[in-house]
PDB file of C-alpha atoms in Angstrom:
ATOM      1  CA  UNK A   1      52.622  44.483 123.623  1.00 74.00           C
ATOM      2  CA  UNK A   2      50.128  45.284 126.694  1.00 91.00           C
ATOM      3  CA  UNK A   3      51.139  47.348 129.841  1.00 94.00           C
ATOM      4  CA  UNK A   4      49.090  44.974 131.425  1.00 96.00           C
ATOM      5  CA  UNK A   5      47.391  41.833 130.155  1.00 97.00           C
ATOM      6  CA  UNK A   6      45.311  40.040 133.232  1.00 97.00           C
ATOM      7  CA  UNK A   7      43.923  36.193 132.056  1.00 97.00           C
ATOM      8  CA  UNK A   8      40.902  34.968 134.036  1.00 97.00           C
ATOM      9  CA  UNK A   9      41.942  37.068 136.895  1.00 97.00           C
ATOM     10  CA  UNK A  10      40.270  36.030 140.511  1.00 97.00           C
ATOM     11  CA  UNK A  11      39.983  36.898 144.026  1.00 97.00           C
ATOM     12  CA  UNK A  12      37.745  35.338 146.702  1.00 96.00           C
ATOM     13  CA  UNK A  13      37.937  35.946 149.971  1.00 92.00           C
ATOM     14  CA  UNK A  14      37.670  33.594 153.485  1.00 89.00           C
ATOM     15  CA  UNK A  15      36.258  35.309 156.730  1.00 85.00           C
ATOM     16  CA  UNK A  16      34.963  32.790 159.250  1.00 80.00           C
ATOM     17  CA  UNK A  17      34.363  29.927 156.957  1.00 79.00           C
ATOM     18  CA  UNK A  18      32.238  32.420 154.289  1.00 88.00           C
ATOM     19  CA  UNK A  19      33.762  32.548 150.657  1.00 90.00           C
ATOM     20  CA  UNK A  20      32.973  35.484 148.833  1.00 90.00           C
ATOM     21  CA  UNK A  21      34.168  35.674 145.204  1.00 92.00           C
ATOM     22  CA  UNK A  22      34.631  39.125 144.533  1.00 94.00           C
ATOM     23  CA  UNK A  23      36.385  38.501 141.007  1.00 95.00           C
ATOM     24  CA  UNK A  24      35.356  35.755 139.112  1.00 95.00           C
ATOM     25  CA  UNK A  25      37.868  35.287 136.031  1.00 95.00           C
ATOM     26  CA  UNK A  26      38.365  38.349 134.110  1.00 96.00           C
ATOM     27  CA  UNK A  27      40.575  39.029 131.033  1.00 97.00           C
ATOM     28  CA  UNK A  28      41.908  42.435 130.130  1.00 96.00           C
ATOM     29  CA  UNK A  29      44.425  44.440 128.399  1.00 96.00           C
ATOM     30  CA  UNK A  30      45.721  47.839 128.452  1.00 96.00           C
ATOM     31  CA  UNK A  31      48.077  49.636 126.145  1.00 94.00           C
ATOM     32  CA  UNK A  32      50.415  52.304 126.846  1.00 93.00           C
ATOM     33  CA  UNK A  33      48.071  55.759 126.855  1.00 93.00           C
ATOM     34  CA  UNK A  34      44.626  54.141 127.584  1.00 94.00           C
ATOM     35  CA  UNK A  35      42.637  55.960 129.072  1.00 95.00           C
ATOM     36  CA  UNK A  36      40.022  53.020 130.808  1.00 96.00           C
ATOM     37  CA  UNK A  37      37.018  53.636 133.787  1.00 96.00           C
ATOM     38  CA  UNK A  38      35.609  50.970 135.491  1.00 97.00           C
ATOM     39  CA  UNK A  39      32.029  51.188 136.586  1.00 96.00           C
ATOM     40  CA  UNK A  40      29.817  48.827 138.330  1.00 93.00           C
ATOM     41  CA  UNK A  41      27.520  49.131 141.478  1.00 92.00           C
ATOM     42  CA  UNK A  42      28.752  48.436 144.846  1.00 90.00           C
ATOM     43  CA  UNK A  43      30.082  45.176 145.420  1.00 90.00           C
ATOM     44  CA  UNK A  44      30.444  44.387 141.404  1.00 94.00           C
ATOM     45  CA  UNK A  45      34.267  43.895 141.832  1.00 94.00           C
ATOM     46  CA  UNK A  46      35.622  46.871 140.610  1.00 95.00           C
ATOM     47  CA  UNK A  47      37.553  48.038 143.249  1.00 93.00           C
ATOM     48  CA  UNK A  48      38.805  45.067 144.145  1.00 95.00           C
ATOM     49  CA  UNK A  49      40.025  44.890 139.969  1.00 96.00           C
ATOM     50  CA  UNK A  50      41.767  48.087 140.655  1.00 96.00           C
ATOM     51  CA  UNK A  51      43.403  46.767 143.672  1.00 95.00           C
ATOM     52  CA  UNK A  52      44.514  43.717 141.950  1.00 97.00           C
ATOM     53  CA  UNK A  53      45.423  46.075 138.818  1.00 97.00           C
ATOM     54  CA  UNK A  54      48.041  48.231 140.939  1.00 96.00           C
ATOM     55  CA  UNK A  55      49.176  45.049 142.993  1.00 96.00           C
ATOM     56  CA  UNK A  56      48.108  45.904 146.285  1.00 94.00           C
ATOM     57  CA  UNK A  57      46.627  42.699 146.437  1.00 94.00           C
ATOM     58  CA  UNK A  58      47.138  38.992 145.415  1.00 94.00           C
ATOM     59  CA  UNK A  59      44.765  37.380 143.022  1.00 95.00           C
ATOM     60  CA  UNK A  60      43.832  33.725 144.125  1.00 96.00           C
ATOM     61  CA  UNK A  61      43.284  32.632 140.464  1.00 96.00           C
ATOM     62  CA  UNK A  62      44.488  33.324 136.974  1.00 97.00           C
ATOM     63  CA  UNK A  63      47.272  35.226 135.694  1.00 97.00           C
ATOM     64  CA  UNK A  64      48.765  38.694 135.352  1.00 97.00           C
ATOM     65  CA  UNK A  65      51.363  40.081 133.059  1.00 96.00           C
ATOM     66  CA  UNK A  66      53.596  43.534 133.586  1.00 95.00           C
ATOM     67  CA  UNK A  67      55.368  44.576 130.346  1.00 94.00           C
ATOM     68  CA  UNK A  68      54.827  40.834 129.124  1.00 94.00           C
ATOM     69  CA  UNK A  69      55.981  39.120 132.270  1.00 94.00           C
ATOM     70  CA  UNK A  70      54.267  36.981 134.639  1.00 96.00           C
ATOM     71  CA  UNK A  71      54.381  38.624 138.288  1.00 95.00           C
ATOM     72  CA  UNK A  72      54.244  35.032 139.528  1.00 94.00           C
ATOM     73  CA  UNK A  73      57.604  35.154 139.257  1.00 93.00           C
ATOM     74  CA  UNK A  74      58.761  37.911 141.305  1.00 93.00           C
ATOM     75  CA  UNK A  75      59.232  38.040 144.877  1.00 93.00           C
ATOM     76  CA  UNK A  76      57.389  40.430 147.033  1.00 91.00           C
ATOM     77  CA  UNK A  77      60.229  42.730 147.204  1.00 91.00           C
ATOM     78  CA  UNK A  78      60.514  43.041 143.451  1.00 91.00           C
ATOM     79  CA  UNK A  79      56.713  43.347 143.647  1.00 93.00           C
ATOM     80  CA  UNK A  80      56.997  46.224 146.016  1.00 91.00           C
ATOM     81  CA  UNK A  81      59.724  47.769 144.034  1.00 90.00           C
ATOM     82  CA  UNK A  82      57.662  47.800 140.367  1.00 90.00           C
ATOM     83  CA  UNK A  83      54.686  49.279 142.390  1.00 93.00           C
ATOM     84  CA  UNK A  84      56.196  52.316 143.356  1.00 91.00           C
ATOM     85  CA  UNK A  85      58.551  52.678 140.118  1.00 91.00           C
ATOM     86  CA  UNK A  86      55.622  51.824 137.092  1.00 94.00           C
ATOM     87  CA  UNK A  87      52.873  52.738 139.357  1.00 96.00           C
ATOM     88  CA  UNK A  88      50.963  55.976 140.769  1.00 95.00           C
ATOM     89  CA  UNK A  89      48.121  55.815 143.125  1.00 96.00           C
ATOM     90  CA  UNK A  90      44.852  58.451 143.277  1.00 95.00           C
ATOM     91  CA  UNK A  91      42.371  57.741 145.738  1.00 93.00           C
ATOM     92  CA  UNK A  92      39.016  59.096 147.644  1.00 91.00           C
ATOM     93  CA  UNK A  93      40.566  59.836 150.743  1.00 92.00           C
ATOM     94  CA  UNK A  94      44.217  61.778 149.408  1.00 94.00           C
ATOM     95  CA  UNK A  95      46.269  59.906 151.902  1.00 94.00           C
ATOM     96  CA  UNK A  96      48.320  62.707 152.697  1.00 96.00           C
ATOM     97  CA  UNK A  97      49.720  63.055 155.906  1.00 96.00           C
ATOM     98  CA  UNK A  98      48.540  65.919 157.145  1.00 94.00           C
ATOM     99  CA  UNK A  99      51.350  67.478 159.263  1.00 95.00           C
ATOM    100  CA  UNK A 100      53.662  66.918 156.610  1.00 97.00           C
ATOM    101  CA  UNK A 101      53.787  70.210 153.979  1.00 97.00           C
ATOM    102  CA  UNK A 102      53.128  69.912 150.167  1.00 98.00           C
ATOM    103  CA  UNK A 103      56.552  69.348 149.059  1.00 97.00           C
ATOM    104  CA  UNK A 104      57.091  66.506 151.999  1.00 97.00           C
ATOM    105  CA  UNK A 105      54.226  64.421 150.925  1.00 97.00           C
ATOM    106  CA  UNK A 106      54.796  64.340 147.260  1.00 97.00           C
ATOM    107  CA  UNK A 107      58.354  63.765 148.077  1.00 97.00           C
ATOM    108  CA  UNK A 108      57.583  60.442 150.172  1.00 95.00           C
ATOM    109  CA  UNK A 109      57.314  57.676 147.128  1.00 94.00           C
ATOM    110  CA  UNK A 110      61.438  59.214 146.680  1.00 94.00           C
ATOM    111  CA  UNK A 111      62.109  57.446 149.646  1.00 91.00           C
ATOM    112  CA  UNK A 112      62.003  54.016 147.799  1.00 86.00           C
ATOM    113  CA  UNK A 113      63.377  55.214 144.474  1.00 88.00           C
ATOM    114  CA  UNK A 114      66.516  55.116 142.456  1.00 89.00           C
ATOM    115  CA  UNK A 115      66.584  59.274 142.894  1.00 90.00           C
ATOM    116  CA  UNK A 116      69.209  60.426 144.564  1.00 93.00           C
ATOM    117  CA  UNK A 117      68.505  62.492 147.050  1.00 93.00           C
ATOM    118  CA  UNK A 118      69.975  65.764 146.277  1.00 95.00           C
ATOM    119  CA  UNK A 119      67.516  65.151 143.728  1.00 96.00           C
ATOM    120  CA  UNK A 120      63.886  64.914 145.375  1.00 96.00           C
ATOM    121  CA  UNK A 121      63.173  68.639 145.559  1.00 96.00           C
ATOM    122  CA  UNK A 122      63.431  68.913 142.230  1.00 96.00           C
ATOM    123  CA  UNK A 123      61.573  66.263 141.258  1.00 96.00           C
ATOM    124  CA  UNK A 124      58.853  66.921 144.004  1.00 97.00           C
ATOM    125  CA  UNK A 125      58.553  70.714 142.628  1.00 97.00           C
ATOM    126  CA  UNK A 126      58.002  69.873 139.182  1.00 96.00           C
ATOM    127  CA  UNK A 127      55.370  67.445 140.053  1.00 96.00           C
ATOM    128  CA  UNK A 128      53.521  70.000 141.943  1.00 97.00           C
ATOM    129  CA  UNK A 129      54.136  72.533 139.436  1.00 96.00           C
ATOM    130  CA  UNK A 130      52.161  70.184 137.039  1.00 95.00           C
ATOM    131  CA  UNK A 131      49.203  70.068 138.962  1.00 96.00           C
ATOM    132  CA  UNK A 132      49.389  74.107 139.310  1.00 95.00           C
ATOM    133  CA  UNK A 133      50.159  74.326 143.564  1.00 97.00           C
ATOM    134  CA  UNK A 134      53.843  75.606 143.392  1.00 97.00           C
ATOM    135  CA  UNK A 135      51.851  78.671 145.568  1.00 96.00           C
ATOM    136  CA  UNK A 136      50.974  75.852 148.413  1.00 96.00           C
ATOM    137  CA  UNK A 137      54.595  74.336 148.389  1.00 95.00           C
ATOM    138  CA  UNK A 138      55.072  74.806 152.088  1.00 96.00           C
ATOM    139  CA  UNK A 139      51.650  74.386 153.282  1.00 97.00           C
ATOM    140  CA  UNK A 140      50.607  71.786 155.376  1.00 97.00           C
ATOM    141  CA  UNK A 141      48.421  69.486 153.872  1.00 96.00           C
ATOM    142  CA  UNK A 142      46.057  70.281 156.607  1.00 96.00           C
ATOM    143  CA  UNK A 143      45.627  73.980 155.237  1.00 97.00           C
ATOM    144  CA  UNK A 144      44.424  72.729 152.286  1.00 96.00           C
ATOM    145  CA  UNK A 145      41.033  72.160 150.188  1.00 95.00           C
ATOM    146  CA  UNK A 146      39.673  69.121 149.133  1.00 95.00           C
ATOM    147  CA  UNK A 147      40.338  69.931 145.449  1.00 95.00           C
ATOM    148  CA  UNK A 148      43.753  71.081 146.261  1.00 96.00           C
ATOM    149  CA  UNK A 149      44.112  67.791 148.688  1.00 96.00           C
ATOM    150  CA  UNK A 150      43.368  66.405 145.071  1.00 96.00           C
ATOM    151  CA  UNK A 151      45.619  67.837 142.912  1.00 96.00           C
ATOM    152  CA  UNK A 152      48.852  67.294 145.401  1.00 97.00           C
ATOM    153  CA  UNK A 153      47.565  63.894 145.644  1.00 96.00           C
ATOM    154  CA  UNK A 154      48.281  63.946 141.690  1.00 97.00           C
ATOM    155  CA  UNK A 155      51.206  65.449 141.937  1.00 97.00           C
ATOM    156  CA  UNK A 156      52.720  62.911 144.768  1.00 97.00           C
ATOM    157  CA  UNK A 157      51.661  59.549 142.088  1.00 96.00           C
ATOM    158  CA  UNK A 158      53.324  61.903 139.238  1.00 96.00           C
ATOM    159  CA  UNK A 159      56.968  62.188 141.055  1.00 96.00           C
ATOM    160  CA  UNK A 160      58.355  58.744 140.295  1.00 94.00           C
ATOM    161  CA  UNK A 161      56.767  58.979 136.480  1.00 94.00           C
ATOM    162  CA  UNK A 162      54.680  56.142 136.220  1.00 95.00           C
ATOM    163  CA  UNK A 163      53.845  54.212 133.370  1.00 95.00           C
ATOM    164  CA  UNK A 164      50.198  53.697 134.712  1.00 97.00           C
ATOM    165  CA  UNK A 165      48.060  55.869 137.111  1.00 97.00           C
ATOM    166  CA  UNK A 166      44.934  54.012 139.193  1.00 97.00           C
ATOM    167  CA  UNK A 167      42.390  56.409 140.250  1.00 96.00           C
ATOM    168  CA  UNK A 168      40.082  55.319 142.623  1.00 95.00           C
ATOM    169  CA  UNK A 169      36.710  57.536 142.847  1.00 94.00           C
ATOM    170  CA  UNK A 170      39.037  60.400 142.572  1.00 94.00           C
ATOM    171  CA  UNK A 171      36.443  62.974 142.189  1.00 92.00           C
ATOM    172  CA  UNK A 172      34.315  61.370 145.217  1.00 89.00           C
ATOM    173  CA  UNK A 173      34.824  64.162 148.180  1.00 89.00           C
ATOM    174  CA  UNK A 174      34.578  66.906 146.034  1.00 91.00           C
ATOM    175  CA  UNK A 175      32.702  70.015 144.942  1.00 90.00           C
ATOM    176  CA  UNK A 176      31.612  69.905 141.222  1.00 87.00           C
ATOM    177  CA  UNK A 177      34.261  72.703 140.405  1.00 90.00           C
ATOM    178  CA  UNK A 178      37.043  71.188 142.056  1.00 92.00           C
ATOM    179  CA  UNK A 179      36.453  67.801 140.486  1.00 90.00           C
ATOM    180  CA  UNK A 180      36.206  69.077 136.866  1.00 90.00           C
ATOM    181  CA  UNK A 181      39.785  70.537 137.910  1.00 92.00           C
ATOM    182  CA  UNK A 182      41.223  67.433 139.007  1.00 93.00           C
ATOM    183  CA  UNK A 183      39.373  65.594 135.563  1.00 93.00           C
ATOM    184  CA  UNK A 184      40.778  68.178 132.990  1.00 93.00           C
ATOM    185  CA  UNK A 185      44.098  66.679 135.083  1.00 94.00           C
ATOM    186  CA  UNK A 186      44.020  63.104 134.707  1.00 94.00           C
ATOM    187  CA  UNK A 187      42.588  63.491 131.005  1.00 91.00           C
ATOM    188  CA  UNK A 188      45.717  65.042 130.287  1.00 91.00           C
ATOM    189  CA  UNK A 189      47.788  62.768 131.692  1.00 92.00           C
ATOM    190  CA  UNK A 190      46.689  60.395 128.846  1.00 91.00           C
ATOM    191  CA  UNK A 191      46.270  62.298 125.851  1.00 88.00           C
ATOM    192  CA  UNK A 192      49.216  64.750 126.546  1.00 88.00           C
ATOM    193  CA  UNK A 193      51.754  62.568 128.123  1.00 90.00           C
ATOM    194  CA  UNK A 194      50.815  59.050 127.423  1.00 91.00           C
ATOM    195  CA  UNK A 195      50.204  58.054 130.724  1.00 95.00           C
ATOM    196  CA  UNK A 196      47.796  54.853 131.126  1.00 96.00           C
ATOM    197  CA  UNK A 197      45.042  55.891 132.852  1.00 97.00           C
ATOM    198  CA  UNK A 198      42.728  53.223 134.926  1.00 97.00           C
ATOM    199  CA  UNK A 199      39.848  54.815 136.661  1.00 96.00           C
ATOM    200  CA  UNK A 200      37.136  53.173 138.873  1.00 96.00           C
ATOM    201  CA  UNK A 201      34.152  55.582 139.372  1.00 94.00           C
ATOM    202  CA  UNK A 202      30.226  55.648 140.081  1.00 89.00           C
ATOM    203  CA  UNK A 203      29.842  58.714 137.932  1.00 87.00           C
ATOM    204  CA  UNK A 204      27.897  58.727 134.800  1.00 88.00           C
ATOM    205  CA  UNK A 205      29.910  61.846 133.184  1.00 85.00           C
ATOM    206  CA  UNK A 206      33.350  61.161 134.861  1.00 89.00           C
ATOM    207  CA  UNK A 207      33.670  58.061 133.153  1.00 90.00           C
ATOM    208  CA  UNK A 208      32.178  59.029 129.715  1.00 88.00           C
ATOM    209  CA  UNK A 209      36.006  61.248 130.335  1.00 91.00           C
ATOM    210  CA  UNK A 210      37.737  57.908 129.161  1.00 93.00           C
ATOM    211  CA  UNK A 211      37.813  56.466 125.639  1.00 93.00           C
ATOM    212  CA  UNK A 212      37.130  53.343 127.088  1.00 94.00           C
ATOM    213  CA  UNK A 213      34.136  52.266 129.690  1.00 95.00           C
ATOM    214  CA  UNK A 214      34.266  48.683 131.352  1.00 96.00           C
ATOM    215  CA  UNK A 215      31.267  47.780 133.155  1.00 96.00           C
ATOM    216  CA  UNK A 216      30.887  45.386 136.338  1.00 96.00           C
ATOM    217  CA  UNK A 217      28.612  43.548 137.896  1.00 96.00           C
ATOM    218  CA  UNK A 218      28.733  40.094 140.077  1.00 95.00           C
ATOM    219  CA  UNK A 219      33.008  40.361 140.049  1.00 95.00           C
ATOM    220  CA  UNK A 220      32.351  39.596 135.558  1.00 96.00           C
ATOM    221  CA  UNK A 221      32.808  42.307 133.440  1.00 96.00           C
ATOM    222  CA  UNK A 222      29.419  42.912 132.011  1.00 95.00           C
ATOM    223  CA  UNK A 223      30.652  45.221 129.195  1.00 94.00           C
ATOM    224  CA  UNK A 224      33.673  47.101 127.234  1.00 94.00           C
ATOM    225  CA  UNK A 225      32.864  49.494 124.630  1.00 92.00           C
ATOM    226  CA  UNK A 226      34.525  52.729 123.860  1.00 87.00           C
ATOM    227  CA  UNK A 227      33.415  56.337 124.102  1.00 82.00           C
ATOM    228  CA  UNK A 228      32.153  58.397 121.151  1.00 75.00           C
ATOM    229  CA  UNK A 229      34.163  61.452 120.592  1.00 67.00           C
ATOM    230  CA  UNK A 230      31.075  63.746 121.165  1.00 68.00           C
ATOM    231  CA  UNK A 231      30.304  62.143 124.077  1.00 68.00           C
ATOM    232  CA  UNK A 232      33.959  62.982 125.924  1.00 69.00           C
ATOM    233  CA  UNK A 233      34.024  66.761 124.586  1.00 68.00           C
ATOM    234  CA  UNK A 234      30.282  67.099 126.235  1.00 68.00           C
ATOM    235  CA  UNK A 235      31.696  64.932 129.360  1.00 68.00           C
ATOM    236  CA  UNK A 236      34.475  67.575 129.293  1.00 68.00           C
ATOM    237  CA  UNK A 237      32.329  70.465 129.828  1.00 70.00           C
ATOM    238  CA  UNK A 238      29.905  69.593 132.096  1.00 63.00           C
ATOM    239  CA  UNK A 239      30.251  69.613 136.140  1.00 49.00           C
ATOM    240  CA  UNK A 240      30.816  66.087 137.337  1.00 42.00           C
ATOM    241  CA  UNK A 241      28.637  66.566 140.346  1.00 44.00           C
TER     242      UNK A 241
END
């Protein structure tokens, strides 16, 4: 059974009396340890796939199934609640809060968890530990680099272990170095730990990363195909910028 199976999946959007369909009915699956980019040129739909993917938005059309059930029939609590518990979130911009330290930040999504809280340190540290900053635990998030930025932003969707990680242009505001760190990352977190991995990206040799490329264009997926073996190790070893 899929993670996540989306059927004819839509989303238009209403601003002053202009419709703009930014999805336009499209059907996917993804199994438990996929690793999947998205590519497409601005305005193809992809973000707005990966927004719709992660539930922080509503689709107006079609229908989308979580572990085989329709979230039609949740409330937006429950909604809110699966998010944070299946779910972990990469994006451009970090999203830390910068006053807060390392531990603090990755420690937030604990607020809405089941973990008790004699329990978030721990869970925080080994998160960070994963992404190789235990030496920044205490820093603020203000002292850091954008790679490092990066990696605790890694670490913070790691805490509650997700079934599924989004990454949105996760590799967009940095240096060529820092980004293959954060890629040799998220590549593991697929084929070492069987995380599902959904990427969206503009870059040629970050995506060719993933075993599996979906391209967009006009909010329809213009192709699917996967990635040659030779292709990822050379993708592997070559600076994404």
């Amino acid at each position: 059974m899929a993670i996540i199976e989306i059927r004819n999946l839509a989303k238009t959007y209403y601003d002053e009396g202009t419709k703009t369909s930014a999805l336009k009915g499209v059907s996917l699956s993804f199994e438990s340890g996929d690793f999947v980019a998205i590519m497409g040129p601005s305005g193809s739909g992809k973000s707005t796939l990966l927004h719709l993917l992660g539930l922080l938005d509503e689709p107006t059309g079609g229908e989308y199934y979580l572990e085989g059930k329709n979230i039609k029939n949740y409330s937006k609590e429950e909604i809110a609640y699966l998010r944070n518990k299946k779910f972990g979130f990469i994006f451009q911009n970090f999203n830390l809060l910068y006053r807060l330290t390392v531990l603090e930040n990755v420690k937030l999504p604990l607020l809405y968890s089941d973990v008790l809280e004699s329990e978030w340190n721990i869970f925080a540290k080994k998160a960070i530990e994963s992404v190789g900053m235990s030496h920044r635990l205490n820093y603020k998030a203000s002292q850091l680099s954008g790679g490092e930025k990066q990696r605790v932003a890694i670490a913070r969707a790691l805490v509650n272990n997700p079934m599924v990680i989004f990454a949105d242009e996760p590799t967009g505001n940095l240096d060529s170095k820092s980004g293959q760190i954060v890629m040799d990352i998220i590549q593991q977190l697929s084929e070492k730990e069987g995380k599902t991995v959904i990427l969206v990206t503009h870059e040629t040799y970050t995506a060719q990363r993933a075993e599996i490329i979906i391209k967009m264009r006009d909010g329809l997926i213009e192709s699917q195909k996967r990635v040659e073996l030779d292709k990822r190790l050379i993708a592997r070893n070559h600076f994404i910028k």
